[in-house]
């Protein structure tokens, strides 16, 4: 049995970042750039009106001889909507009615918002006169000058950036229909156990629904990897061997169940018969002690990482967060500070009596009041142990209870490992 820190170092050493590939931007959500995105246009590509109003010459407002500076009357010589390639020129004494997003006509420098039009002149269009009063006028107002945000040829996103919604929007604006990323890891998921039945079945006496399969699939998706569900393999060597053989075609194979010390815990032997080299088996940890990790190395091809997670659902979940998530983060090209669950210090709202001869990871809810710049607070979830999932539902962290702690009273400070879930404060 090894310590958690040693287990994590071994995983880091064996997980190799997947070779970059060029794919369509629309398929790249959540992935990390392996090449920068270079803009093929200026943004904006022309001087752009940022308000609905009138495109005017600065001089008419700054050194106005046409009227008092508070109220300027101008002849409207064009209406310019977004998308209109207008060829008109605005000269002193004239203006164009303009809509947000439209190109500013030649000669105009600023936009006076529609709200500044006096009385009925608010509805002035081509051929009529508008009277504008803008107390706050300044040159160049409400215009985004060509290239303000980025110029053609500029790197708008650098290597290592993860493509979220904003990044996909910016890449699109910059002309990247394709991006070079570290590809989505393909993750086979197999649940072992003769007692398991499909989720749609009503379990007979002694049977259990395969809840780990869908749970691990969901966890894989939160890492932006691709789950490949392989279903259930009964505790029979040939059944497990056949599934393992299939699962080894992926970048990662996750098995659940069959890694403890029972008579039917066949997984470690079968993995070694299939050529998978064991890296560690059993980690000083609760829940999750029986966890198994190995690698299938190929002479002329990519390696497959293999995780044997304990079958109890709570253990499977904790082991996924502690061991599989960092491996996927490294495969996906994240920088090392993003591999592991972040740790924060928090104050317990209730007592914890969980310590023993192994560090315990038990579910909690982390929160912090907006005005409290101090510590987070951590509320332990009622939890029945490794086979209980109720305590993990709604939990956004794991209390990290150190070895030898008999009882931590409410108000004690404790380390919490933060789960990569949307944090509800
Ligand atoms: P094992 O790790 O195979 O000894 O299983 C430990 C416990 O977890 C047993 O009670 C199993 O029935 C249960 N278990 C194993 N696999 C699953 C699964 N896929 N879904 C739900 N429970 C499971
Ligand atoms: Mg089993």
Short mmCIF file of N, CA, C and O in Angstrom, two decimals, residues 93-147:
data_model
loop_
_atom_site.label_atom_id
_atom_site.label_comp_id
_atom_site.label_asym_id
_atom_site.label_seq_id
_atom_site.Cartn_x
_atom_site.Cartn_y
_atom_site.Cartn_z
N UNK A 93 -22.35 69.98 -41.04
CA UNK A 93 -23.73 70.40 -41.28
C UNK A 93 -24.64 69.26 -41.67
O UNK A 93 -25.86 69.42 -41.75
N UNK A 94 -24.06 68.10 -41.92
CA UNK A 94 -24.89 66.93 -42.28
C UNK A 94 -24.58 65.78 -41.31
O UNK A 94 -23.59 65.81 -40.58
N UNK A 95 -25.44 64.78 -41.39
CA UNK A 95 -25.21 63.58 -40.57
C UNK A 95 -25.93 62.41 -41.23
O UNK A 95 -26.65 62.60 -42.22
N UNK A 96 -25.69 61.20 -40.72
CA UNK A 96 -26.43 60.02 -41.20
C UNK A 96 -27.14 59.40 -40.01
O UNK A 96 -26.57 59.32 -38.91
N UNK A 97 -28.38 59.00 -40.23
CA UNK A 97 -29.04 58.20 -39.19
C UNK A 97 -28.37 56.83 -39.22
O UNK A 97 -28.20 56.23 -40.30
N UNK A 98 -27.94 56.33 -38.08
CA UNK A 98 -27.12 55.10 -38.08
C UNK A 98 -27.59 54.14 -37.00
O UNK A 98 -28.10 54.56 -35.96
N UNK A 99 -27.48 52.84 -37.30
CA UNK A 99 -27.90 51.80 -36.35
C UNK A 99 -26.64 51.15 -35.75
O UNK A 99 -25.59 51.10 -36.39
N UNK A 100 -26.80 50.61 -34.54
CA UNK A 100 -25.70 49.91 -33.87
C UNK A 100 -25.14 48.83 -34.79
O UNK A 100 -25.89 48.06 -35.38
N UNK A 101 -23.82 48.79 -34.90
CA UNK A 101 -23.17 47.76 -35.71
C UNK A 101 -22.90 48.18 -37.13
O UNK A 101 -22.18 47.50 -37.86
N UNK A 102 -23.46 49.35 -37.56
CA UNK A 102 -23.25 49.79 -38.95
C UNK A 102 -21.88 50.43 -39.09
O UNK A 102 -21.35 51.01 -38.14
N UNK A 103 -21.30 50.35 -40.31
CA UNK A 103 -20.02 51.03 -40.55
C UNK A 103 -20.22 52.55 -40.54
O UNK A 103 -21.18 53.05 -41.13
N UNK A 104 -19.33 53.24 -39.85
CA UNK A 104 -19.42 54.70 -39.79
C UNK A 104 -19.11 55.26 -41.18
O UNK A 104 -18.07 54.91 -41.76
N UNK A 105 -19.96 56.15 -41.75
CA UNK A 105 -19.67 56.67 -43.09
C UNK A 105 -18.41 57.54 -43.08
O UNK A 105 -18.05 58.11 -42.05
N UNK A 106 -17.78 57.64 -44.24
CA UNK A 106 -16.59 58.50 -44.39
C UNK A 106 -16.94 59.91 -43.92
O UNK A 106 -18.03 60.40 -44.17
N UNK A 107 -16.02 60.55 -43.24
CA UNK A 107 -16.21 61.94 -42.80
C UNK A 107 -16.79 62.04 -41.40
O UNK A 107 -16.54 63.02 -40.71
N UNK A 108 -17.55 61.04 -40.96
CA UNK A 108 -18.12 61.09 -39.61
C UNK A 108 -17.08 60.60 -38.61
O UNK A 108 -16.22 59.79 -38.96
N UNK A 109 -17.14 61.14 -37.38
CA UNK A 109 -16.17 60.74 -36.36
C UNK A 109 -16.84 60.15 -35.13
O UNK A 109 -16.20 59.45 -34.35
N UNK A 110 -18.11 60.51 -34.90
CA UNK A 110 -18.76 60.17 -33.63
C UNK A 110 -20.21 59.80 -33.88
O UNK A 110 -20.76 60.10 -34.95
N UNK A 111 -20.82 59.17 -32.86
CA UNK A 111 -22.25 58.89 -32.94
C UNK A 111 -22.93 59.60 -31.77
O UNK A 111 -22.48 59.50 -30.62
N UNK A 112 -23.97 60.36 -32.08
CA UNK A 112 -24.78 60.98 -31.02
C UNK A 112 -26.02 60.09 -30.84
O UNK A 112 -26.74 59.81 -31.82
N UNK A 113 -26.23 59.59 -29.63
CA UNK A 113 -27.32 58.62 -29.44
C UNK A 113 -28.69 59.20 -29.78
O UNK A 113 -28.92 60.39 -29.60
N UNK A 114 -29.57 58.34 -30.22
CA UNK A 114 -30.93 58.72 -30.62
C UNK A 114 -31.65 59.46 -29.49
O UNK A 114 -32.44 60.36 -29.72
N UNK A 115 -31.32 59.11 -28.25
CA UNK A 115 -31.97 59.74 -27.09
C UNK A 115 -31.66 61.23 -27.02
O UNK A 115 -32.36 61.97 -26.32
N UNK A 116 -30.61 61.68 -27.74
CA UNK A 116 -30.23 63.10 -27.69
C UNK A 116 -30.98 63.93 -28.74
O UNK A 116 -30.77 65.14 -28.84
N UNK A 117 -31.80 63.30 -29.57
CA UNK A 117 -32.55 64.04 -30.59
C UNK A 117 -33.72 64.75 -29.92
O UNK A 117 -34.45 64.15 -29.13
N UNK A 118 -33.86 66.04 -30.26
CA UNK A 118 -34.90 66.87 -29.63
C UNK A 118 -36.27 66.62 -30.26
O UNK A 118 -36.39 66.60 -31.50
N UNK A 119 -37.28 66.46 -29.45
CA UNK A 119 -38.68 66.42 -29.88
C UNK A 119 -38.94 65.45 -31.02
O UNK A 119 -38.45 64.31 -31.01
N UNK A 120 -39.67 65.96 -32.04
CA UNK A 120 -40.08 65.08 -33.13
C UNK A 120 -38.91 64.73 -34.05
O UNK A 120 -39.01 63.83 -34.88
N UNK A 121 -37.78 65.48 -33.90
CA UNK A 121 -36.64 65.17 -34.79
C UNK A 121 -36.03 63.81 -34.48
O UNK A 121 -35.19 63.32 -35.20
N UNK A 122 -36.47 63.18 -33.40
CA UNK A 122 -36.02 61.82 -33.08
C UNK A 122 -36.34 60.85 -34.23
O UNK A 122 -35.64 59.87 -34.47
N UNK A 123 -37.44 61.16 -34.96
CA UNK A 123 -37.80 60.26 -36.08
C UNK A 123 -37.24 60.75 -37.41
O UNK A 123 -37.68 60.31 -38.47
N UNK A 124 -36.25 61.64 -37.37
CA UNK A 124 -35.69 62.18 -38.63
C UNK A 124 -34.95 61.11 -39.42
O UNK A 124 -34.14 60.36 -38.86
N UNK A 125 -35.28 61.03 -40.72
CA UNK A 125 -34.58 60.11 -41.62
C UNK A 125 -34.02 60.92 -42.79
O UNK A 125 -34.13 62.16 -42.78
N UNK A 126 -33.50 60.26 -43.82
CA UNK A 126 -32.92 60.94 -44.97
C UNK A 126 -33.87 62.02 -45.49
O UNK A 126 -35.05 61.74 -45.70
N UNK A 127 -33.32 63.21 -45.68
CA UNK A 127 -34.13 64.29 -46.26
C UNK A 127 -34.71 65.23 -45.23
O UNK A 127 -35.26 66.27 -45.60
N UNK A 128 -34.61 64.93 -43.95
CA UNK A 128 -35.14 65.88 -42.96
C UNK A 128 -34.00 66.35 -42.04
O UNK A 128 -32.85 65.95 -42.19
N UNK A 129 -34.36 67.17 -41.08
CA UNK A 129 -33.36 67.78 -40.20
C UNK A 129 -33.54 67.25 -38.78
O UNK A 129 -34.67 67.05 -38.33
N UNK A 130 -32.40 67.03 -38.12
CA UNK A 130 -32.46 66.56 -36.73
C UNK A 130 -31.78 67.60 -35.84
O UNK A 130 -30.79 68.22 -36.26
N UNK A 131 -32.32 67.79 -34.65
CA UNK A 131 -31.68 68.69 -33.69
C UNK A 131 -31.17 67.84 -32.53
O UNK A 131 -31.94 67.11 -31.88
N UNK A 132 -29.84 67.92 -32.32
CA UNK A 132 -29.19 67.04 -31.34
C UNK A 132 -28.63 67.85 -30.19
O UNK A 132 -27.94 68.86 -30.41
N UNK A 133 -28.91 67.42 -28.99
CA UNK A 133 -28.35 68.06 -27.80
C UNK A 133 -27.68 66.98 -26.96
O UNK A 133 -28.36 66.07 -26.48
N UNK A 134 -26.34 67.05 -26.89
CA UNK A 134 -25.60 66.00 -26.18
C UNK A 134 -24.61 66.68 -25.22
O UNK A 134 -23.52 67.06 -25.63
N UNK A 135 -25.04 66.82 -23.97
CA UNK A 135 -24.23 67.55 -22.97
C UNK A 135 -22.86 66.90 -22.75
O UNK A 135 -21.90 67.53 -22.39
N UNK A 136 -22.82 65.57 -22.96
CA UNK A 136 -21.59 64.84 -22.63
C UNK A 136 -20.74 64.55 -23.86
O UNK A 136 -19.87 63.69 -23.82
N UNK A 137 -21.00 65.26 -24.96
CA UNK A 137 -20.31 64.94 -26.21
C UNK A 137 -18.79 64.97 -26.06
O UNK A 137 -18.23 65.87 -25.46
N UNK A 138 -18.14 63.94 -26.60
CA UNK A 138 -16.68 64.00 -26.74
C UNK A 138 -16.29 63.33 -28.05
O UNK A 138 -17.01 62.45 -28.55
N UNK A 139 -15.16 63.77 -28.61
CA UNK A 139 -14.76 63.28 -29.94
C UNK A 139 -14.64 61.77 -29.95
O UNK A 139 -14.07 61.19 -29.04
N UNK A 140 -15.15 61.19 -30.99
CA UNK A 140 -14.99 59.74 -31.19
C UNK A 140 -15.94 58.90 -30.36
O UNK A 140 -15.82 57.66 -30.32
N UNK A 141 -16.93 59.54 -29.74
CA UNK A 141 -17.79 58.77 -28.84
C UNK A 141 -18.66 57.74 -29.59
O UNK A 141 -19.05 57.95 -30.74
N UNK A 142 -18.90 56.65 -28.92
CA UNK A 142 -19.78 55.57 -29.41
C UNK A 142 -19.35 55.00 -30.76
O UNK A 142 -20.17 54.59 -31.57
N UNK A 143 -18.02 55.02 -30.98
CA UNK A 143 -17.47 54.43 -32.21
C UNK A 143 -16.33 53.50 -31.79
O UNK A 143 -15.48 53.88 -30.99
N UNK A 144 -16.37 52.25 -32.28
CA UNK A 144 -15.22 51.34 -32.07
C UNK A 144 -14.36 51.46 -33.33
O UNK A 144 -14.80 51.10 -34.43
N UNK A 145 -13.16 51.99 -33.15
CA UNK A 145 -12.27 52.22 -34.30
C UNK A 145 -11.75 50.88 -34.81
O UNK A 145 -11.50 49.96 -34.02
N UNK A 146 -11.60 50.78 -36.11
CA UNK A 146 -11.05 49.57 -36.74
C UNK A 146 -9.82 49.06 -35.98
O UNK A 146 -8.90 49.83 -35.69
N UNK A 147 -9.81 47.76 -35.67
CA UNK A 147 -8.65 47.13 -35.04
C UNK A 147 -8.50 47.42 -33.55
O UNK A 147 -7.48 47.06 -32.96
#
